[in-house]
Coordinates of C-alpha atoms in Angstrom, one line a residue:
Chain A
X5 CA 140.7 90.0 54.2
X6 CA 138.8 87.0 54.5
X7 CA 135.4 87.5 56.3
X8 CA 134.4 84.7 59.0
X9 CA 132.4 81.5 58.8
X10 CA 129.2 81.7 61.4
X11 CA 127.6 78.6 62.5
X12 CA 123.8 79.8 63.2
X13 CA 121.6 78.1 65.5
X14 CA 117.9 77.6 64.6
X15 CA 114.7 77.2 66.6
X16 CA 114.0 73.2 67.0
X17 CA 110.2 74.0 66.5
X18 CA 107.7 76.6 67.3
X19 CA 109.5 76.9 70.7
X20 CA 110.1 80.7 72.3
X21 CA 113.4 82.4 70.9
X22 CA 114.7 83.9 74.2
X23 CA 114.4 80.1 75.3
X24 CA 117.2 78.7 73.0
X25 CA 119.1 81.8 71.5
X26 CA 121.4 84.0 73.7
X27 CA 121.0 87.4 73.6
X28 CA 124.4 88.1 71.5
X29 CA 124.0 85.1 69.4
X30 CA 120.8 86.8 68.3
X31 CA 123.0 90.4 67.7
X32 CA 125.3 88.3 65.6
X33 CA 122.9 86.8 63.5
X34 CA 121.3 90.0 62.7
X35 CA 124.2 91.7 62.3
X36 CA 124.7 89.4 59.1
X37 CA 123.5 89.6 55.9
X38 CA 125.1 86.5 54.0
X39 CA 123.3 83.2 54.6
X40 CA 124.1 79.9 53.5
X41 CA 120.4 78.4 54.5
X42 CA 119.2 74.9 54.1
X43 CA 116.0 76.7 54.1
X44 CA 115.7 79.8 53.0
X45 CA 112.1 80.4 53.9
X46 CA 112.7 79.3 57.4
X47 CA 115.9 81.4 57.6
X48 CA 113.6 84.5 56.6
X49 CA 111.0 83.8 59.0
X50 CA 113.5 83.4 62.0
X51 CA 115.3 86.6 60.9
X52 CA 112.0 88.4 61.4
X53 CA 110.9 86.4 64.4
X54 CA 114.1 88.2 66.1
X55 CA 114.0 91.4 64.7
X56 CA 110.7 92.7 63.0
X57 CA 112.6 95.3 61.2
X58 CA 115.7 92.8 59.7
X59 CA 116.5 93.8 56.3
X60 CA 115.2 90.8 54.4
X61 CA 115.5 92.2 51.1
X62 CA 119.3 93.8 51.5
X63 CA 120.6 90.3 52.5
X64 CA 122.0 87.5 50.8
X65 CA 120.5 84.1 50.9
X66 CA 122.1 80.7 49.1
X67 CA 120.7 77.6 49.7
X68 CA 123.0 74.9 51.2
X69 CA 121.6 71.8 51.1
X70 CA 122.3 68.1 50.5
X71 CA 122.3 69.0 46.8
X72 CA 124.8 71.4 46.9
X73 CA 128.1 70.6 44.9
X74 CA 131.3 71.4 45.3
X75 CA 131.1 74.2 42.7
X76 CA 128.3 75.9 44.7
X77 CA 130.1 75.7 47.7
X78 CA 133.1 77.0 46.7
X79 CA 131.1 80.1 45.2
X80 CA 130.1 80.4 48.8
X81 CA 133.8 80.1 50.1
X82 CA 134.5 82.9 47.8
X83 CA 132.1 85.1 49.0
X84 CA 133.9 85.0 52.3
X85 CA 137.2 85.4 50.8
X86 CA 136.2 88.3 49.5
X87 CA 135.7 89.5 52.5
X88 CA 131.8 88.8 53.6
X89 CA 131.1 87.6 57.0
X90 CA 128.4 85.0 56.4
X91 CA 126.2 82.3 58.2
X92 CA 125.5 78.6 57.5
X93 CA 121.9 78.2 59.0
X94 CA 120.5 74.5 59.3
X95 CA 116.6 73.8 59.3
X96 CA 116.7 73.0 62.7
X97 CA 119.1 73.1 65.7
X98 CA 122.9 73.5 64.8
X99 CA 124.3 73.4 61.2
X100 CA 126.3 70.6 60.5
X101 CA 124.9 67.8 62.6
X102 CA 122.3 65.4 60.8
X103 CA 122.3 68.0 57.9
X104 CA 125.0 69.3 55.2
X105 CA 127.0 72.4 56.0
X106 CA 130.5 70.4 57.3
X107 CA 131.5 70.1 53.5
X108 CA 131.8 74.0 53.6
X109 CA 133.1 74.5 56.9
X110 CA 136.0 71.7 55.9
X111 CA 136.5 73.9 53.0
X112 CA 137.1 77.1 55.3
X113 CA 139.8 75.3 57.5
X114 CA 141.7 74.7 54.2
X115 CA 141.4 78.2 53.2
X116 CA 142.5 79.2 57.0
X117 CA 138.9 81.0 57.4
X118 CA 138.0 81.5 61.0
X119 CA 135.0 79.7 61.5
X120 CA 132.8 80.6 64.8
X121 CA 130.3 78.7 66.1
X122 CA 127.1 80.0 68.0
X123 CA 125.5 78.5 71.1
X124 CA 121.9 77.0 70.4
X125 CA 119.8 74.0 71.1
X126 CA 120.5 70.7 69.9
X127 CA 118.0 68.4 69.9
X128 CA 120.3 65.4 70.4
X129 CA 122.4 66.9 73.2
X130 CA 119.2 67.9 75.0
X131 CA 117.8 64.6 74.8
X132 CA 121.2 62.9 75.7
X133 CA 121.3 64.8 79.2
X134 CA 117.8 64.7 79.9
X135 CA 118.0 60.8 79.0
X136 CA 119.8 59.8 81.9
X137 CA 121.5 57.3 80.2
X138 CA 125.3 57.1 80.0
X139 CA 126.5 60.6 79.0
X140 CA 130.4 59.9 79.0
X141 CA 130.5 57.2 76.1
X142 CA 127.8 57.6 73.2
X143 CA 127.4 57.6 69.3
X144 CA 125.1 59.4 67.1
X145 CA 124.3 57.9 64.1
X146 CA 121.8 60.7 62.5
X147 CA 119.1 58.6 60.2
X148 CA 119.0 54.3 60.4
X149 CA 118.1 52.6 57.2
X150 CA 114.4 52.7 56.1
X151 CA 113.7 49.5 54.9
X152 CA 114.0 46.1 56.2
X153 CA 116.4 43.8 57.0
X154 CA 118.9 46.4 57.2
X155 CA 116.9 48.5 59.6
X156 CA 116.3 45.4 62.0
X157 CA 120.0 44.8 61.8
X158 CA 121.5 48.2 62.2
X159 CA 119.0 48.4 65.7
X160 CA 120.7 44.9 66.8
X161 CA 124.1 45.8 65.5
X162 CA 123.8 49.4 68.0
X163 CA 122.1 47.4 70.7
X164 CA 125.1 44.9 71.0
X165 CA 127.7 47.7 71.0
X166 CA 125.9 49.8 73.5
X167 CA 126.1 46.7 75.7
X168 CA 129.6 45.8 74.8
X169 CA 131.1 49.1 75.3
X170 CA 128.2 50.9 77.7
X171 CA 127.8 53.2 75.0
X172 CA 124.5 55.3 74.6
X173 CA 123.1 55.2 70.8
X174 CA 121.4 58.2 69.2
X175 CA 119.6 58.3 66.3
X176 CA 116.5 60.3 64.5
X177 CA 113.8 59.2 62.3
X178 CA 111.7 61.0 60.1
X179 CA 108.7 62.3 62.0
X180 CA 106.1 60.4 60.0
X181 CA 107.9 57.3 60.5
X182 CA 108.3 57.4 64.3
X183 CA 105.5 55.2 65.2
X184 CA 106.9 52.5 62.9
X185 CA 110.5 53.3 64.6
X186 CA 109.1 52.5 68.1
X187 CA 107.4 49.7 67.0
X188 CA 110.7 48.2 65.3
X189 CA 112.5 49.0 68.7
X190 CA 110.0 47.1 70.7
X191 CA 110.4 43.6 68.4
X192 CA 114.2 44.0 68.0
X193 CA 115.4 45.1 70.9
X194 CA 116.1 43.2 74.5
X195 CA 113.0 43.7 77.1
X196 CA 115.6 45.2 79.2
X197 CA 117.1 47.6 77.1
X198 CA 116.6 51.3 78.3
X199 CA 115.2 53.8 75.3
X200 CA 114.8 57.5 75.9
X201 CA 112.2 59.0 73.5
X202 CA 112.2 62.8 73.4
X203 CA 110.0 64.6 71.3
X204 CA 109.3 68.0 70.7
X205 CA 111.8 69.4 72.9
X206 CA 112.1 73.2 73.7
X207 CA 108.3 73.3 73.0
X208 CA 105.4 73.3 75.0
X209 CA 104.9 69.9 73.9
X210 CA 108.0 68.6 75.3
X211 CA 108.2 64.6 76.2
X212 CA 110.7 63.0 77.4
X213 CA 110.7 59.6 79.0
X214 CA 113.1 56.8 79.6
X215 CA 112.3 53.4 80.0
X216 CA 112.7 49.9 79.3
X217 CA 111.8 48.1 76.0
X218 CA 109.5 46.3 78.1
X219 CA 107.9 49.0 79.7
X220 CA 107.3 50.9 76.3
X221 CA 105.6 47.8 75.0
X222 CA 102.7 48.7 77.6
X223 CA 102.8 52.5 77.1
X224 CA 100.2 54.1 74.9
X225 CA 102.1 56.7 72.7
X226 CA 101.9 58.6 69.5
X227 CA 104.9 60.0 68.0
X228 CA 103.5 60.9 64.5
X229 CA 104.6 63.8 63.0
X230 CA 106.4 64.5 66.5
X231 CA 110.0 65.8 65.9
X232 CA 111.9 62.7 67.9
X233 CA 115.3 61.9 68.9
X234 CA 116.2 58.1 70.3
X235 CA 118.5 56.8 72.8
X236 CA 118.9 53.8 73.4
X237 CA 121.6 51.9 76.2
X238 CA 121.6 48.0 76.9
X239 CA 121.9 47.4 80.3
X240 CA 124.5 44.6 81.2
X241 CA 123.5 44.1 84.7
Chain B
X14 CA 102.9 67.1 93.2
X15 CA 106.5 66.5 92.6
X16 CA 108.9 69.2 91.7
X17 CA 110.9 69.1 88.4
X18 CA 114.5 68.4 87.7
X19 CA 115.8 70.9 85.8
X20 CA 119.3 70.1 83.8
X21 CA 121.3 74.0 84.0
X22 CA 123.7 75.1 81.5
X23 CA 127.2 76.5 82.8
X24 CA 129.7 79.0 81.4
X25 CA 132.8 76.9 79.5
X26 CA 135.1 79.4 81.0
X27 CA 135.4 83.2 81.2
X28 CA 132.7 84.0 78.8
X29 CA 129.9 86.4 78.4
X30 CA 126.8 85.1 79.9
X31 CA 124.7 86.6 76.9
X32 CA 127.0 84.7 74.3
X33 CA 126.0 81.3 75.6
X34 CA 122.7 81.4 78.3
X35 CA 119.4 82.4 76.7
X36 CA 117.4 84.9 78.5
X37 CA 114.5 82.5 79.5
X38 CA 117.2 80.0 80.6
X39 CA 118.8 82.5 83.1
X40 CA 115.3 83.4 84.3
X41 CA 114.5 79.8 84.9
X42 CA 117.8 79.3 86.4
X43 CA 117.3 82.1 89.0
X44 CA 113.9 81.3 89.8
X45 CA 115.3 78.0 91.6
X46 CA 116.6 77.7 95.2
X47 CA 117.8 74.2 94.9
X48 CA 120.7 73.3 93.3
X49 CA 122.6 70.1 92.7
X50 CA 126.3 71.4 91.7
X51 CA 129.5 69.9 90.7
X52 CA 131.0 72.8 92.3
X53 CA 129.2 75.0 94.6
X54 CA 131.8 77.9 94.4
X55 CA 131.5 78.0 90.8
X56 CA 127.4 77.9 90.8
X57 CA 127.3 80.6 93.6
X58 CA 129.9 82.8 91.2
X59 CA 127.8 82.1 88.0
X60 CA 124.6 82.9 89.8
X61 CA 125.4 86.5 91.5
X62 CA 126.8 86.8 87.7
X63 CA 123.5 86.3 86.2
X64 CA 121.9 88.5 88.8
X65 CA 124.1 90.4 91.4
X66 CA 121.0 90.4 94.2
X67 CA 120.5 86.8 93.9
X68 CA 119.5 85.2 97.2
X69 CA 122.5 82.9 97.7
X70 CA 121.9 82.5 101.5
X71 CA 118.2 81.8 101.3
X72 CA 119.2 78.8 98.5
X73 CA 120.5 75.2 98.9
X74 CA 123.6 73.7 97.3
X75 CA 124.6 70.2 97.7
X76 CA 127.4 68.8 96.0
X77 CA 126.7 66.2 93.1
X78 CA 129.8 64.7 92.1
X79 CA 131.7 61.6 91.1
X80 CA 132.0 60.5 95.0
X81 CA 127.7 61.1 95.5
X82 CA 126.3 57.5 96.4
X83 CA 123.3 56.0 95.7
X84 CA 122.0 57.3 99.2
X85 CA 123.1 61.0 98.4
X86 CA 121.1 60.8 95.2
X87 CA 118.5 59.2 96.7
X88 CA 118.3 62.4 99.4
X89 CA 118.5 64.8 96.6
X90 CA 115.6 63.1 94.3
X91 CA 113.7 63.2 97.7
X92 CA 113.7 66.9 97.9
X93 CA 112.0 67.0 94.4
X94 CA 109.4 64.3 95.5
X95 CA 108.5 66.4 98.3
X96 CA 107.8 69.3 95.7
X97 CA 110.6 71.4 95.2
X98 CA 111.8 72.2 91.9
X99 CA 115.8 71.9 91.7
X100 CA 118.2 72.0 89.3
X101 CA 121.7 70.0 88.1
X102 CA 124.9 71.9 87.6
X103 CA 128.0 70.7 86.1
X104 CA 131.2 72.6 86.2
X105 CA 131.4 73.8 82.8
X106 CA 129.0 73.1 79.8
X107 CA 125.6 70.9 80.2
X108 CA 125.2 68.2 83.1
X109 CA 125.6 64.7 82.6
X110 CA 128.1 64.8 79.7
X111 CA 131.5 64.2 80.6
X112 CA 130.3 64.4 84.4
X113 CA 128.4 62.9 87.1
X114 CA 124.6 63.7 87.0
X115 CA 123.0 61.5 84.5
X116 CA 122.8 59.3 87.6
X117 CA 120.4 61.4 89.4
X118 CA 118.4 61.9 86.0
X119 CA 118.1 58.3 85.1
X120 CA 116.7 57.7 88.9
X121 CA 114.2 60.5 88.1
X122 CA 112.7 59.0 85.3
X123 CA 112.2 56.0 87.4
X124 CA 109.8 57.8 89.8
X125 CA 108.1 59.5 86.9
X126 CA 109.5 63.2 87.6
X127 CA 109.7 65.1 84.8
X128 CA 112.9 66.2 83.4
X129 CA 113.6 69.7 81.8
X130 CA 116.9 70.2 79.7
X131 CA 117.8 74.0 79.2
X132 CA 119.8 75.1 76.5
X133 CA 123.5 76.6 76.8
X134 CA 126.6 76.0 75.1
X135 CA 128.5 72.3 75.3
X136 CA 132.1 72.2 74.1
X137 CA 132.3 69.1 72.2
X138 CA 129.1 70.0 70.0
X139 CA 130.5 73.6 69.2
X140 CA 133.8 71.8 68.5
X141 CA 132.0 69.4 66.3
X142 CA 130.0 71.6 64.3
X143 CA 133.0 73.8 63.9
X144 CA 135.3 71.1 62.8
X145 CA 133.5 70.4 59.5
X146 CA 134.3 66.8 60.1
X147 CA 131.6 64.1 59.6
X148 CA 128.3 65.5 61.5
X149 CA 126.3 62.6 60.5
X150 CA 128.2 59.9 62.8
X151 CA 130.0 60.6 65.4
X152 CA 131.2 59.1 68.9
X153 CA 132.0 60.7 72.3
X154 CA 134.5 59.0 74.3
X155 CA 134.9 61.5 77.3
X156 CA 138.6 61.2 78.6
X157 CA 141.1 58.5 76.9
X158 CA 143.5 56.6 79.5
X159 CA 146.3 58.2 80.9
X160 CA 148.9 55.5 80.9
X161 CA 150.9 53.8 78.2
X162 CA 150.6 51.3 76.4
X163 CA 146.7 52.1 76.9
X164 CA 146.3 55.5 75.5
X165 CA 148.5 54.5 72.3
X166 CA 146.3 51.3 71.8
X167 CA 143.0 53.5 72.3
X168 CA 144.0 56.5 69.8
X169 CA 144.9 53.5 67.2
X170 CA 141.3 51.8 68.0
X171 CA 139.0 54.9 67.6
X172 CA 141.4 56.3 64.6
X173 CA 140.5 52.4 62.8
X174 CA 137.1 52.6 64.0
X175 CA 136.8 56.1 62.3
X176 CA 138.2 55.1 59.1
X177 CA 136.2 52.0 59.3
X178 CA 132.8 53.7 59.9
X179 CA 133.6 57.1 58.7
X180 CA 132.6 58.4 62.0
X181 CA 134.3 61.5 63.7
X182 CA 135.8 60.4 67.1
X183 CA 135.5 63.0 70.2
X184 CA 137.4 63.4 73.2
X185 CA 139.1 65.6 76.1
X186 CA 141.7 66.1 78.1
X187 CA 142.7 67.1 81.5
X188 CA 143.8 70.8 80.3
X189 CA 147.3 70.3 81.9
X190 CA 148.1 67.0 79.9
X191 CA 147.1 68.7 76.3
X192 CA 150.2 69.3 75.0
X193 CA 151.3 65.4 75.8
X194 CA 147.9 64.5 74.0
X195 CA 148.6 66.4 71.0
X196 CA 152.3 65.0 70.9
X197 CA 150.6 61.5 71.5
X198 CA 148.0 61.6 68.5
X199 CA 150.8 63.1 66.3
X200 CA 153.1 59.7 67.0
X201 CA 150.1 57.2 67.1
X202 CA 148.0 58.4 63.7
X203 CA 148.2 58.1 60.2
X204 CA 149.8 61.5 58.9
X205 CA 146.9 62.0 56.8
X206 CA 144.3 61.9 59.5
X207 CA 142.2 65.0 60.1
X208 CA 142.1 66.2 63.7
X209 CA 140.1 69.4 65.2
X210 CA 141.9 71.1 68.3
X211 CA 139.0 73.4 69.6
X212 CA 140.7 75.2 72.7
X213 CA 138.9 78.0 75.0
X214 CA 135.5 77.7 72.9
X215 CA 133.4 80.8 73.5
X216 CA 135.8 82.7 75.2
X217 CA 137.7 85.6 73.6
X218 CA 140.9 83.1 73.3
X219 CA 138.9 80.5 71.4
X220 CA 141.0 78.8 68.8
X221 CA 139.4 76.3 66.5
X222 CA 141.3 74.3 63.4
X223 CA 141.1 71.1 61.7
X224 CA 144.2 70.1 59.8
X225 CA 146.0 66.7 58.9
X226 CA 148.1 65.2 61.8
X227 CA 151.1 65.6 59.0
X228 CA 150.2 69.5 59.4
X229 CA 149.5 69.5 62.9
X230 CA 153.1 68.4 63.4
X231 CA 154.6 71.4 61.5
X232 CA 152.4 73.3 63.6
X233 CA 153.9 75.2 67.0
X234 CA 150.7 75.5 69.5
X235 CA 150.8 75.8 73.2
X236 CA 147.3 73.8 74.5
X237 CA 148.6 74.1 78.0
X238 CA 145.8 74.6 80.7
X239 CA 143.7 75.7 77.9
X240 CA 140.4 73.5 77.8
X241 CA 140.5 71.7 74.8
X242 CA 138.4 69.2 72.8
X243 CA 139.9 67.0 70.1
X244 CA 138.2 65.4 67.3
X245 CA 139.6 63.2 64.6
X246 CA 138.8 61.6 61.2
X247 CA 140.5 59.1 59.5
X248 CA 140.6 59.9 55.8
X249 CA 139.6 56.8 53.3
X250 CA 140.8 59.0 50.2

């Protein structure tokens, strides 16, 4: 009989495990011995943090990242088909959002393997609910283009759509480019557009504020190297 | 000094608390004595489930639902401005997604009140990650229109957008209309479009499957009164 594929949560940063991982999810994680991990080092550290006595050496860790091709994913799937329960684990947050992993889940459905998502922190969801922006309609874009003029164009496009559809637009940036991103948003967007900046979510350094672009222009803030989610909504009032 | 506004998670159904609510979040919830609740009865039951000895009678419960007007929200905000910590709690999942609550959060930001989102289960996120559909780009629409021809038109619109932008489209339906919704999706969508049906998430009755519309057409399934998230992605292959 085939095993099950668990989707495991990971911490978003240096936060307390018991603030973001439910007790039974911890138990489920350390009951496994097979992990498809975006980052094996982080995964091992996380397992040890949950349970100091966790049998790292007796477990199997296979890298599942953007370089994993179909053959590699098929091998992972075969392990489950052979009867092993296994978990996909991302570098931060839930697997399959803004990271690889969903490809293996897609293949699992085709093979009728049971997929079980476990609760944990998701930076974009926590940012969204804390933003006060529209939570009835929203879109997530992952990472925006790095280069101009594509970045300016994409920001203007999603701002326009957000106004037309009253749809909150959520995206991220590589932490060392966050200050540039904020500068670009201030340049590209309408002064009245609402922007939520949510940094270091679930850590002791958590910072979540929603202001207009005009207000952000007057705000001194350093986002360098701080994991940040941006959420934007154009006001039609 | 003003209090803080916590965004509290709620169970998605009859599931184990320790499967979906982290230990420190439980402690934070029962340390509060002021709750802005979509459903007071459900909230009280939840508090008792976390802690049998919780002082229900010594706590304040104020309804925050779609009928709450600006004056009512201002009164809630005033309680926090007067120095009380308070929590918004929805009927299921995280507050502010597919339910009221974000309006109060928006007002809190304007008053510089600290907003703290706590981790818990979110049915649309768990459905998304377990769907195997695109988690790099997706949109959430809440509830689709109830009546024809608007429903058929909206389904076709979001299916078209999902194909054009390779963007997963997520929506919900009132549980007693789920079977009708599935019938409509089968009628309105392309046979090759992928559809994930995720029901009773985090409960012992959890059911999550992704198939093509064509395959769903041949599948016997009863979704009546089962809380369900639908996720759809048109294939361009």
